[in-house]
XYZ file of N, CA and C in Angstrom:
852
model
N -1.527 4.024 -15.999
C -2.098 5.340 -15.852
C -1.640 6.152 -14.553
N -1.118 7.350 -14.579
C -0.662 7.903 -13.284
C -1.820 8.041 -12.346
N -1.402 7.775 -11.140
C -2.245 7.801 -9.968
C -1.759 8.690 -8.839
N -0.681 8.658 -8.487
C -0.045 9.418 -7.464
C 1.239 10.263 -8.094
N 1.267 11.334 -7.928
C 2.310 12.102 -8.511
C 3.000 13.120 -7.375
N 4.248 12.873 -7.269
C 5.102 13.632 -6.225
C 5.883 14.759 -6.961
N 5.735 16.004 -6.673
C 6.313 17.150 -7.304
C 7.137 17.834 -6.280
N 8.516 17.762 -6.495
C 9.451 18.497 -5.376
C 9.096 18.302 -4.144
N 8.843 17.172 -3.823
C 8.424 16.892 -2.364
C 9.503 16.850 -1.333
N 9.234 17.458 -0.286
C 10.186 17.442 0.812
C 9.467 16.743 2.048
N 10.034 15.877 2.595
C 9.478 15.179 3.703
C 10.288 15.407 5.178
N 9.722 15.293 6.201
C 10.626 15.448 7.502
C 9.593 15.828 8.631
N 10.162 16.576 9.621
C 9.291 16.789 10.958
C 9.311 18.433 11.098
N 8.434 18.664 11.568
C 8.256 20.273 12.270
C 8.176 20.101 13.864
N 8.878 20.687 14.540
C 8.793 20.756 15.847
C 8.466 22.276 16.173
N 8.314 22.611 17.381
C 8.035 23.927 17.782
C 9.380 24.788 17.497
N 10.525 24.250 17.756
C 11.730 25.039 17.483
C 12.723 24.673 16.288
N 12.270 23.550 15.532
C 13.181 22.989 14.553
C 12.396 22.315 13.180
N 13.178 22.312 12.110
C 12.749 21.666 11.086
C 13.789 20.506 10.659
N 13.358 19.317 10.817
C 14.114 18.108 10.555
C 13.863 17.672 9.023
N 14.631 17.900 7.862
C 14.289 17.260 6.525
C 14.934 16.039 6.425
N 14.181 14.980 6.155
C 14.562 13.815 5.891
C 14.756 13.441 4.465
N 14.184 13.997 3.560
C 14.346 13.896 2.037
C 13.992 15.047 1.479
N 14.592 15.454 0.340
C 14.071 16.550 -0.387
C 14.081 16.423 -1.787
N 13.152 17.113 -2.503
C 13.269 17.100 -3.979
C 12.836 15.758 -4.546
N 11.898 15.142 -3.881
C 11.339 13.801 -4.576
C 10.356 14.041 -5.563
N 10.722 13.534 -6.796
C 9.722 13.623 -7.973
C 9.534 12.105 -8.621
N 8.311 11.657 -8.515
C 8.044 10.330 -8.922
C 6.543 10.275 -9.210
N 6.312 9.047 -9.778
C 4.829 8.705 -10.102
C 4.534 7.326 -9.772
N 3.374 7.033 -9.139
C 2.784 5.787 -8.850
C 1.671 5.497 -9.767
N 1.801 4.355 -10.597
C 0.768 4.146 -11.547
C -0.221 3.169 -11.215
N -1.339 3.437 -11.471
C -2.471 2.278 -11.365
C -2.170 0.992 -12.064
N -2.603 -0.059 -11.483
C -2.513 -1.373 -12.148
C -1.028 -1.981 -12.079
N -0.189 -1.338 -11.113
C 1.210 -1.654 -10.915
C 1.373 -1.930 -9.505
N 2.295 -2.833 -9.047
C 2.807 -3.053 -7.708
C 4.099 -2.357 -7.745
N 4.101 -1.361 -6.541
C 5.285 -0.543 -6.828
C 5.851 -0.818 -5.158
N 7.177 -1.217 -5.132
C 7.803 -1.515 -3.864
C 8.858 -0.369 -3.452
N 8.887 0.086 -2.160
C 9.706 1.209 -1.803
C 10.815 0.433 -0.903
N 12.046 0.621 -1.356
C 13.206 -0.015 -0.611
C 14.213 1.095 -0.145
N 14.941 0.753 0.669
C 16.085 1.586 1.284
C 16.509 1.095 2.618
N 17.533 1.677 2.959
C 18.205 1.101 4.196
C 17.286 1.730 5.548
N 17.561 1.194 6.575
C 17.000 1.461 7.815
C 17.239 3.017 8.032
N 16.218 3.868 8.396
C 16.608 5.247 8.676
C 16.667 6.216 7.570
N 16.392 5.675 6.195
C 16.540 6.565 5.109
C 15.444 7.361 4.953
N 14.106 6.881 5.603
C 12.908 7.621 5.298
C 11.872 7.098 4.833
N 11.751 5.845 4.619
C 10.641 5.023 3.932
C 9.403 5.215 4.945
N 9.467 5.183 6.123
C 8.092 5.261 6.776
C 7.991 6.660 6.686
N 8.759 7.687 6.770
C 8.227 9.063 6.991
C 7.550 9.473 5.510
N 8.100 8.806 4.371
C 7.583 8.888 3.131
C 6.199 8.476 3.044
N 5.943 7.121 3.760
C 4.641 6.520 3.573
C 3.771 7.364 4.378
N 4.098 7.920 5.562
C 3.110 8.508 6.464
C 2.829 9.883 5.754
N 3.874 10.496 4.932
C 3.435 11.652 4.204
C 2.545 11.437 3.188
N 2.604 10.368 2.293
C 1.701 10.056 1.397
C 0.225 9.695 1.706
N 0.048 9.081 2.889
C -0.985 8.603 3.622
C -1.645 9.912 4.199
N -1.040 10.962 4.384
C -1.385 12.355 4.947
C -1.580 12.039 6.519
N -0.774 11.172 7.188
C -0.567 11.084 8.618
C 0.246 12.142 9.051
N 1.195 12.734 8.201
C 2.083 13.885 8.606
C 2.163 14.808 7.348
N 2.195 15.980 7.729
C 2.184 16.965 6.413
C 3.492 16.943 5.689
N 3.637 17.215 4.435
C 4.833 17.475 3.692
C 5.470 18.712 4.246
N 6.777 18.993 3.913
C 7.515 20.202 4.418
C 7.325 21.061 3.167
N 7.426 20.446 1.984
C 7.382 21.373 0.692
C 6.899 20.502 -0.397
N 6.434 21.123 -1.538
C 6.189 20.433 -2.678
C 4.641 19.865 -2.736
N 4.281 19.040 -3.617
C 2.866 18.652 -3.696
C 2.901 17.229 -3.874
N 1.728 16.449 -3.392
C 1.387 15.023 -3.685
C 0.059 15.267 -4.415
N -0.071 15.033 -5.720
C -1.382 15.091 -6.408
C -2.009 13.565 -6.638
N -3.272 13.465 -6.366
C -3.982 12.330 -6.595
C -4.911 12.465 -7.791
N -4.499 11.552 -8.808
C -5.359 11.556 -10.111
C -6.484 10.676 -9.895
N -7.774 11.385 -9.720
C -8.962 10.465 -9.298
C -9.652 10.132 -10.540
N -9.041 10.306 -11.804
C -9.643 9.696 -13.120
C -9.342 8.183 -13.217
N -8.557 7.759 -12.472
C -8.051 6.290 -12.595
C -9.213 5.582 -11.896
N -9.710 4.518 -12.265
C -10.814 3.900 -11.828
C -10.576 2.751 -10.764
N -11.353 2.683 -9.620
C -11.045 2.008 -8.553
C -11.377 0.416 -9.057
N -11.351 -0.342 -8.133
C -11.451 -1.850 -8.288
C -12.978 -1.990 -8.926
N -13.057 -3.211 -9.470
C -14.431 -3.830 -10.045
C -15.326 -4.430 -8.941
N -14.633 -4.414 -7.783
C -15.428 -4.648 -6.570
C -16.845 -4.184 -6.678
N -17.894 -4.761 -6.511
C -19.256 -4.284 -6.691
C -19.488 -2.756 -6.154
N -19.695 -1.861 -6.857
C -19.872 -0.576 -6.253
C -21.225 -0.388 -5.393
N -21.221 0.302 -4.648
C -22.642 0.525 -3.751
C -23.647 1.343 -4.797
N -24.666 0.958 -4.812
C -25.693 1.419 -5.889
C -26.325 2.977 -5.331
N -26.298 3.174 -4.040
C -27.033 4.340 -3.409
C -26.404 5.254 -4.002
N -27.309 6.385 -4.281
C -26.839 7.667 -4.676
C -26.196 8.639 -3.507
N -26.608 8.161 -2.260
C -26.283 8.786 -0.969
C -24.899 8.414 -0.714
N -24.255 7.317 -1.236
C -22.903 6.800 -0.866
C -22.157 6.679 -2.166
N -21.449 7.944 -2.603
C -20.820 7.830 -3.910
C -19.710 6.765 -4.151
N -19.597 6.414 -5.256
C -18.411 5.384 -5.554
C -17.221 6.263 -5.507
N -15.910 5.832 -5.108
C -14.853 6.506 -4.820
C -14.343 7.191 -6.094
N -14.655 6.812 -7.314
C -14.189 7.876 -8.425
C -14.946 8.949 -8.608
N -16.059 9.014 -7.985
C -16.997 10.027 -8.209
C -17.107 11.189 -7.167
N -16.067 10.914 -6.114
C -16.102 11.954 -4.883
C -15.803 13.191 -5.553
N -14.795 13.377 -6.398
C -14.216 14.718 -6.644
C -14.217 14.727 -8.206
N -14.713 15.743 -8.891
C -15.020 15.824 -10.199
C -13.848 16.520 -11.086
N -12.608 16.435 -10.484
C -11.396 17.019 -11.130
C -10.440 15.764 -11.295
N -9.835 15.923 -12.636
C -8.900 14.858 -12.729
C -7.752 14.610 -11.810
N -7.415 15.696 -11.102
C -6.284 15.655 -10.181
C -6.473 16.586 -9.093
N -6.283 16.125 -7.750
C -6.381 16.916 -6.794
C -5.146 16.676 -5.751
N -4.697 17.999 -5.146
C -3.793 17.788 -4.054
C -4.414 17.031 -2.888
N -3.279 16.260 -2.454
C -3.793 15.555 -1.239
C -4.408 16.303 -0.292
N -3.662 17.610 0.187
C -3.910 18.460 1.057
C -5.598 19.148 0.920
N -5.971 18.954 -0.278
C -7.309 19.444 -0.547
C -8.511 18.533 -0.107
N -8.134 17.309 0.175
C -9.241 16.382 0.492
C -9.276 16.352 1.824
N -10.707 16.132 2.191
C -11.045 15.990 3.610
C -10.696 14.530 4.168
N -11.085 14.289 5.438
C -10.628 13.107 5.926
C -11.627 12.009 5.332
N -12.815 12.517 5.021
C -13.799 11.503 4.520
C -13.419 11.155 3.052
N -13.071 12.289 2.383
C -12.630 11.957 1.075
C -11.533 11.337 0.919
N -10.480 11.299 1.815
C -9.283 10.599 1.746
C -9.604 8.973 2.075
N -10.521 8.872 2.890
C -11.056 7.450 3.531
C -11.495 6.606 2.211
N -12.134 7.507 1.186
C -12.649 6.728 0.016
C -11.646 6.764 -1.155
N -10.464 7.340 -0.878
C -9.404 7.292 -1.953
C -8.300 6.483 -1.720
N -7.878 6.515 -0.329
C -6.661 5.885 -0.012
C -7.062 4.781 1.127
N -6.627 3.542 0.871
C -6.638 2.475 1.824
C -5.296 2.221 2.364
N -5.134 1.957 3.802
C -3.893 1.746 4.464
C -3.838 0.401 5.390
N -2.726 -0.184 4.971
C -2.650 -1.606 5.815
C -1.471 -1.383 6.539
N -1.303 -1.212 7.844
C -0.158 -0.909 8.754
C 0.578 -2.422 9.203
N 1.749 -2.150 9.490
C 2.605 -3.301 10.131
C 1.954 -3.819 11.423
N 1.416 -3.039 12.409
C 0.981 -3.533 13.474
C -0.189 -4.565 13.487
N -0.118 -5.509 14.204
C -1.281 -6.327 14.244
C -2.337 -5.854 14.966
N -3.598 -6.106 14.384
C -4.792 -5.513 15.003
C -5.028 -6.083 16.367
N -5.176 -5.338 17.281
C -5.497 -5.760 18.643
C -7.014 -5.820 18.915
N -7.691 -7.009 18.389
C -9.122 -7.081 18.514
C -9.209 -8.477 19.081
N -10.431 -8.681 19.889
C -10.974 -9.903 20.371
C -12.410 -9.886 20.054
N -12.852 -11.145 20.081
C -14.240 -11.419 19.859
C -14.721 -10.864 18.653
N -13.930 -10.666 17.733
C -14.631 -10.357 16.383
C -14.175 -11.272 15.238
N -15.182 -11.522 14.374
C -14.866 -12.554 13.236
C -14.186 -11.887 12.092
N -13.624 -12.710 11.254
C -12.997 -12.260 10.100
C -13.896 -11.164 9.136
N -15.203 -11.910 8.964
C -16.190 -10.981 8.277
C -16.290 -9.662 9.044
N -16.531 -9.749 10.117
C -16.809 -8.450 10.981
C -15.863 -7.504 10.908
N -14.445 -7.975 10.875
C -13.326 -7.179 10.669
C -13.183 -6.479 9.231
N -13.418 -7.385 8.339
C -13.241 -6.958 6.822
C -14.542 -5.913 6.828
N -15.614 -6.158 7.125
C -16.779 -5.354 7.205
C -16.450 -3.874 7.716
N -15.373 -3.681 8.644
C -15.083 -2.261 9.045
C -14.476 -1.604 8.069
N -14.051 -2.038 6.921
C -13.711 -1.362 5.817
C -14.650 -0.541 4.973
N -15.983 -0.800 5.344
C -17.117 -0.060 4.708
C -17.418 1.040 5.581
N -16.575 1.452 6.620
C -16.869 2.353 7.562
C -17.169 3.910 6.843
N -16.242 4.177 5.526
C -16.637 5.462 5.100
C -17.832 5.769 4.397
N -18.522 4.725 4.269
C -19.906 4.721 3.589
C -21.086 4.235 4.374
N -20.881 3.893 5.730
C -22.072 3.369 6.538
C -22.513 4.450 7.448
N -21.974 5.477 7.482
C -22.783 6.474 8.404
C -22.413 6.353 9.721
N -23.052 6.997 10.736
C -22.732 7.069 12.228
C -22.889 5.816 12.877
N -23.859 4.933 12.582
C -24.099 3.692 13.237
C -23.183 2.686 12.688
N -22.770 2.641 11.415
C -21.941 1.618 10.911
C -22.744 0.415 10.761
N -23.677 0.416 10.184
C -24.637 -0.611 9.873
C -24.498 -0.934 8.392
N -24.306 -2.418 8.123
C -23.960 -2.788 6.748
C -25.440 -3.117 6.274
N -25.672 -2.691 5.064
C -26.779 -3.045 4.144
C -26.282 -4.308 3.299
N -27.379 -4.945 2.459
C -27.147 -5.922 1.659
C -26.077 -5.565 0.720
N -25.978 -4.467 0.221
C -24.916 -4.223 -0.848
C -23.616 -4.143 -0.142
N -23.549 -3.501 1.140
C -22.364 -3.596 1.883
C -21.771 -4.943 2.090
N -22.740 -5.875 2.406
C -22.265 -7.142 2.826
C -21.897 -8.002 1.517
N -22.480 -7.530 0.369
C -21.879 -8.097 -0.838
C -20.633 -7.725 -1.112
N -20.271 -6.552 -1.032
C -18.908 -6.086 -1.181
C -17.854 -6.662 -0.179
N -18.286 -6.916 0.917
C -17.401 -7.654 2.130
C -17.195 -9.024 1.518
N -18.237 -9.826 1.015
C -17.933 -11.081 0.569
C -17.176 -11.073 -0.770
N -17.192 -10.282 -1.393
C -16.474 -10.156 -2.749
C -15.006 -9.696 -2.398
N -14.654 -8.861 -1.301
C -13.442 -8.742 -1.018
C -12.632 -9.966 -0.311
N -13.476 -10.578 0.688
C -12.878 -11.830 0.961
C -12.662 -12.870 -0.003
N -13.557 -12.954 -0.888
C -13.398 -14.146 -2.246
C -12.099 -13.566 -2.871
N -11.740 -12.283 -3.297
C -10.682 -11.884 -4.016
C -9.319 -12.179 -3.347
N -9.284 -12.226 -2.069
C -8.065 -12.603 -1.049
C -8.070 -14.157 -0.881
N -9.157 -14.758 -1.208
C -9.082 -16.232 -1.014
C -9.239 -16.643 0.296
N -9.932 -15.994 1.140
C -10.122 -16.504 2.650
C -11.526 -16.815 2.860
N -12.291 -17.343 1.966
C -13.613 -17.577 2.280
C -13.786 -18.777 3.390
N -12.857 -19.551 3.550
C -12.890 -20.700 4.593
C -12.573 -20.073 5.776
N -12.287 -18.787 5.938
C -11.739 -18.194 7.272
C -13.106 -17.329 7.815
N -14.103 -17.029 6.907
C -15.040 -16.202 7.302
C -15.782 -16.114 8.727
N -15.712 -17.165 9.218
C -16.501 -17.356 10.769
C -15.270 -17.494 11.751
N -14.144 -17.661 11.346
C -13.032 -17.544 12.377
C -12.897 -16.231 13.211
N -12.374 -16.447 14.575
C -12.070 -15.132 15.254
C -10.783 -14.771 15.000
N -10.647 -13.556 14.852
C -9.492 -12.868 14.468
C -8.275 -13.240 15.293
N -8.257 -13.345 16.619
C -7.207 -13.604 17.223
C -6.762 -15.082 17.100
N -7.534 -16.032 16.451
C -6.964 -17.343 16.318
C -6.205 -17.425 15.122
N -6.014 -16.411 14.230
C -5.355 -16.450 12.857
C -3.907 -16.348 13.031
N -3.360 -17.137 12.065
C -1.698 -16.934 11.831
C -1.492 -15.588 11.411
N -0.259 -15.299 11.411
C 0.220 -13.887 10.805
C -0.048 -13.857 9.371
N 0.111 -14.828 8.503
C -0.212 -14.747 7.155
C -1.619 -14.606 6.886
N -2.410 -15.465 7.683
C -3.980 -15.165 7.622
C -4.369 -13.922 8.072
N -3.870 -13.290 8.943
C -4.383 -12.017 9.461
C -3.943 -10.802 8.501
N -2.735 -11.001 7.755
C -2.477 -10.069 6.857
C -3.431 -10.137 5.542
N -3.797 -11.427 5.273
C -4.752 -11.305 4.190
C -6.194 -10.660 4.475
N -6.464 -10.852 5.795
C -7.701 -10.318 6.316
C -7.729 -8.849 6.210
N -6.522 -8.353 6.553
C -6.430 -6.723 6.512
C -6.464 -6.327 5.158
N -5.771 -6.979 4.110
C -5.782 -6.694 2.672
C -7.297 -6.713 2.270
N -8.023 -7.626 2.757
C -9.667 -7.669 2.372
C -10.248 -6.567 2.789
N -9.896 -6.178 4.224
C -10.486 -4.861 4.710
C -10.199 -3.767 3.767
N -9.076 -3.711 3.359
C -8.593 -2.514 2.544
C -9.433 -2.574 1.237
N -9.570 -3.824 0.553
C -10.406 -3.943 -0.640
C -11.845 -3.563 -0.304
N -12.399 -4.083 0.648
C -13.774 -3.497 1.223
C -14.123 -2.072 1.182
N -13.079 -1.458 1.484
C -13.094 0.142 1.415
C -13.210 0.741 0.277
N -12.947 0.011 -0.989
C -13.153 0.392 -2.217
C -12.258 1.634 -2.564
N -11.223 1.541 -2.231
C -10.378 2.688 -2.769
C -9.462 2.451 -3.942
N -9.175 3.321 -4.664
C -8.402 3.087 -5.703
C -6.959 3.013 -5.414
N -6.424 3.479 -4.317
C -4.983 3.440 -3.680
C -4.972 2.551 -2.562
N -3.955 1.915 -2.496
C -3.625 1.155 -1.216
C -2.250 1.209 -0.963
N -1.949 1.666 0.211
C -0.532 1.628 0.710
C -0.249 0.665 1.940
N 0.707 0.052 2.031
C 1.066 -1.067 2.853
C 2.437 -0.861 3.500
N 2.570 -0.597 4.789
C 3.758 -0.664 5.464
C 4.275 -2.048 6.095
N 5.337 -2.547 5.221
C 5.975 -3.720 5.649
C 4.965 -4.824 5.833
N 3.933 -5.280 4.601
C 3.179 -6.141 4.706
C 3.748 -7.641 5.006
N 5.013 -7.874 4.601
C 5.470 -9.110 4.870
C 6.537 -9.387 6.139
N 6.277 -8.168 7.030
C 7.291 -8.246 8.141
C 7.367 -9.471 9.100
N 6.156 -9.974 9.416
C 6.139 -10.925 10.358
C 5.876 -12.359 9.897
N 6.057 -12.381 8.332
C 5.684 -13.708 7.961
C 6.718 -14.759 7.625
N 6.496 -15.839 7.510
C 7.418 -17.007 7.106
C 7.671 -16.878 5.528
N 8.645 -17.534 4.970
C 8.954 -17.268 3.514
C 7.842 -17.663 2.653
N 7.130 -18.834 2.692
C 5.992 -19.040 1.849
C 4.854 -17.967 1.833
N 4.663 -17.566 3.135
C 3.531 -16.561 3.203
C 3.994 -15.169 2.644
N 5.373 -14.853 2.747
C 5.794 -13.578 2.283
C 5.405 -13.642 0.680
N 5.902 -14.578 -0.103
C 5.733 -14.923 -1.319
C 4.464 -14.810 -1.922
N 3.404 -15.741 -1.016
C 2.036 -15.553 -1.376
C 1.320 -14.172 -1.219
N 1.979 -13.431 -0.251
C 1.216 -12.107 0.115
C 1.487 -11.199 -1.225
N 3.012 -11.209 -1.428
C 3.543 -10.340 -2.731
C 2.789 -10.719 -3.941
N 2.602 -12.140 -4.201
C 1.937 -12.321 -5.391
C 0.405 -11.926 -5.394
N -0.193 -11.967 -4.251
C -1.460 -11.709 -4.225
C -1.648 -9.922 -4.454
N -0.693 -9.433 -3.961
C -0.748 -7.985 -4.172
C -0.529 -7.619 -5.517
N 0.384 -8.461 -6.232
C 0.751 -7.960 -7.702
C -0.494 -8.446 -8.580
N -1.280 -9.402 -8.055
C -2.459 -9.928 -8.822
C -3.665 -8.963 -8.798
N -3.892 -8.331 -7.451
C -4.805 -7.232 -7.221
C -4.504 -5.916 -8.059
N -3.386 -5.841 -8.118
C -3.012 -4.427 -8.755
C -3.278 -4.606 -10.230
N -2.894 -5.688 -10.715
C -3.149 -5.892 -12.287
C -4.647 -6.243 -12.450
N -5.387 -7.082 -11.896
C -6.543 -7.462 -12.283
C -7.603 -6.526 -11.766
N -7.447 -6.010 -10.639
C -8.485 -4.767 -10.003
C -7.953 -3.395 -10.472
N -6.862 -3.227 -11.079
C -6.441 -1.955 -11.459
C -6.168 -1.003 -10.291
N -5.772 -1.717 -9.098
C -5.470 -0.847 -8.012
C -4.029 -0.148 -8.101
N -3.946 0.872 -7.299
C -2.549 1.422 -7.189
C -1.988 0.825 -6.015
N -1.050 0.056 -6.067
C -0.539 -0.672 -4.610
C 0.763 -0.175 -4.440
N 1.222 0.346 -3.313
C 2.453 0.958 -3.150
C 2.814 0.487 -1.698
N 4.052 -0.197 -1.514
C 4.442 -0.811 -0.199
C 5.782 -0.630 0.101
N 6.088 -0.358 1.500
C 7.483 -0.314 1.920
C 7.748 -1.955 2.418
N 9.013 -2.197 2.023
C 9.598 -3.569 2.418
C 10.910 -3.691 2.623
N 11.467 -4.691 3.347
C 12.908 -4.878 3.389
C 13.113 -6.354 2.558
N 12.293 -6.846 1.942
C 12.228 -8.084 1.251
C 12.724 -7.598 -0.181
N 13.968 -7.360 -0.230
C 14.564 -6.864 -1.528
C 14.437 -7.990 -2.728
N 14.862 -9.287 -2.366
C 14.628 -10.192 -3.407
C 13.230 -10.503 -4.236
N 12.355 -10.381 -3.215
C 11.059 -10.832 -3.650
C 10.562 -9.328 -4.335
N 10.900 -8.234 -4.103
C 10.567 -7.056 -4.706
C 11.056 -7.113 -6.043
N 12.273 -7.563 -6.032
C 12.939 -7.601 -7.463
C 12.341 -8.538 -8.375
N 11.852 -9.661 -8.002
C 11.145 -10.515 -8.795
C 9.679 -10.469 -9.127
N 8.945 -9.662 -8.269
C 7.533 -9.508 -8.396
C 6.998 -8.006 -8.674
N 7.842 -6.998 -8.199
C 7.205 -5.719 -8.388
C 7.344 -5.159 -9.922
N 6.281 -4.449 -10.282
C 6.410 -3.772 -11.544
C 7.451 -2.559 -11.573
N 7.410 -1.812 -10.473
C 8.309 -0.596 -10.302
C 8.910 -0.767 -8.955
N 10.180 -0.184 -8.886
C 10.955 -0.166 -7.418
C 11.380 1.346 -7.355
N 10.773 1.881 -6.153
C 11.389 3.045 -5.676
C 12.421 2.934 -4.635
N 13.803 3.175 -4.940
C 14.893 3.097 -4.142
C 15.415 4.549 -3.573
N 15.046 4.587 -2.092
C 15.598 5.656 -1.301
C 17.104 5.656 -1.052
N 17.683 6.670 -1.397
C 19.154 6.664 -0.907
C 19.448 8.002 -0.434
N 20.631 8.291 0.152
C 20.750 9.815 0.771
C 20.901 10.559 -0.461
N 20.038 11.727 -0.539
C 20.019 12.591 -1.635
C 19.474 12.315 -3.024
N 18.920 11.053 -3.072
C 18.388 10.552 -4.290
C 17.251 9.628 -4.002
N 16.219 9.595 -4.953
C 15.124 8.594 -5.098
C 15.337 7.995 -6.651
N 15.590 6.958 -6.763
C 15.595 6.309 -8.201
C 14.384 5.371 -8.213
N 13.834 5.500 -9.377
C 12.622 4.839 -9.824
C 12.762 4.240 -11.307
N 12.255 2.904 -11.286
C 12.177 2.289 -12.497
C 11.903 0.834 -12.209
N 11.755 0.066 -13.353
C 11.495 -1.419 -13.131
C 12.786 -1.923 -12.552
N 12.811 -3.064 -12.148
C 13.916 -3.793 -11.342
C 15.026 -3.840 -12.577
N 14.678 -4.342 -13.642
C 15.749 -4.396 -14.949
C 16.354 -3.022 -15.057
N 15.502 -1.947 -15.000
C 15.945 -0.591 -15.434
C 17.166 -0.351 -14.253
N 16.712 -0.357 -13.130
C 17.584 0.161 -12.053
C 18.784 -0.964 -11.948
N 18.651 -2.132 -12.295
C 19.788 -2.987 -12.328
C 20.798 -2.621 -13.355
N 20.225 -2.375 -14.544
C 21.163 -1.911 -15.749
C 21.854 -0.697 -15.412
N 21.218 0.264 -14.707
C 21.905 1.561 -14.395
C 22.805 1.500 -13.095
N 23.015 0.245 -12.493
C 23.827 -0.005 -11.367
C 23.372 0.586 -10.223
N 22.137 1.143 -10.192
C 21.613 1.416 -9.032
C 21.404 0.292 -7.811
N 20.928 -0.815 -8.458
C 20.591 -1.913 -7.377
C 22.032 -2.536 -6.845
N 23.007 -2.503 -7.675
C 24.174 -2.954 -7.283
C 24.950 -2.154 -6.191
N 24.697 -0.822 -6.299
C 25.305 0.087 -5.330
C 24.503 -0.071 -3.972
N 23.282 -0.380 -3.889
C 22.297 -0.551 -2.913
C 22.644 -1.890 -2.178
N 22.950 -3.085 -2.915
C 22.966 -4.374 -2.429
C 24.197 -4.718 -2.112
N 25.301 -4.439 -2.915
C 26.609 -5.086 -2.733
C 27.246 -4.611 -1.491
N 27.720 -5.438 -0.875
C 28.749 -5.113 0.288
C 29.733 -6.323 0.419
N 30.672 -6.426 1.434
C 31.466 -7.461 1.719
C 30.613 -8.639 1.741
N 31.185 -9.556 0.710
C 30.300 -11.004 0.924
C 29.142 -11.028 0.010
N 28.407 -9.777 -0.293
C 27.227 -10.015 -0.893
C 27.372 -9.499 -2.352
N 26.821 -10.391 -3.318
C 27.157 -10.103 -4.804
C 25.619 -9.992 -5.419
N 25.400 -9.028 -6.300
C 24.173 -8.738 -7.027
C 24.387 -9.120 -8.523
N 23.615 -10.218 -9.016
C 23.755 -10.501 -10.359
C 22.562 -9.773 -11.036
N 23.039 -8.711 -11.902
C 21.994 -7.869 -12.462
C 21.272 -8.571 -13.706
N 21.762 -9.628 -14.141
C 20.939 -10.258 -15.306
C 19.966 -11.030 -14.661
N 20.136 -11.655 -13.642
C 19.016 -12.593 -13.202
C 18.319 -12.007 -12.000
N 18.987 -10.764 -11.592
C 18.276 -10.030 -10.457
C 18.094 -10.704 -9.205
N 19.203 -11.470 -8.959
C 19.449 -12.267 -7.722
C 20.697 -11.869 -6.933
N 20.398 -12.178 -5.706
C 21.531 -12.075 -4.559
C 22.140 -13.162 -4.096
N 23.601 -13.059 -4.212
C 24.567 -14.352 -3.771
C 25.327 -13.834 -2.717
N 25.569 -14.745 -1.698
C 26.271 -14.567 -0.583
C 27.619 -15.571 -0.833
N 28.638 -14.908 -0.587
C 30.012 -15.756 -0.653
C 30.132 -16.356 0.678
N 30.621 -17.666 0.447
C 30.915 -18.330 1.741
C 32.345 -18.128 1.943
């Protein structure tokens, strides 16, 4: 089901005296229940696109529409009528991103950044609990239902054994799971991740990508991430967005391989792409 729709989107930067266009004419759709990976060379505009989708910076032209008729996760919804479930915030099937208030966006879009959280003297459970902030009001106090949602998010990510640990004692892989659990506790139908495997060893990279694919499928989340881990994306992503100069190609890994798009992106001197097995080989 369509969840995020880009229509003739142009991204870039506005300054007092200039307008720098990074990419233009972007038309694509992110679907709920799928893991979508954004690939592209350094400097092509992946971070700019992710920031624009997250409303951290404005689009130059075009539209980003959020389809709110897609249901968020099956994580226990808060029963209080004072704290609406994310799917009931806005009663239109689709809304422009620019029409949502900060509070509304915080109940629709969860974001996991590359930067490591700079926190001391905080347990994993406390950090995951911060994902409830869009619902807890000024004082940020968790009630019994909030705590239940936090425990469920921790369970879904498989870090029950870490609940009482201090955040600063975690490995990079453990910390990334905690940040994903925090996003789940936020109960948003959409989760964006910026380079979620950047600081991880290979087994942790695989585990993190497998987890995100599972959450997308089983919790019907819309999960979209930027990454440089091309081979993992080809093996695990449902859809690939490949940014190139003047072009955004979207499709399954097999579709983009058959079209020659992936060969064009991957193959260089000494690097060969096998479009049948979706694997990359290095010539010795």
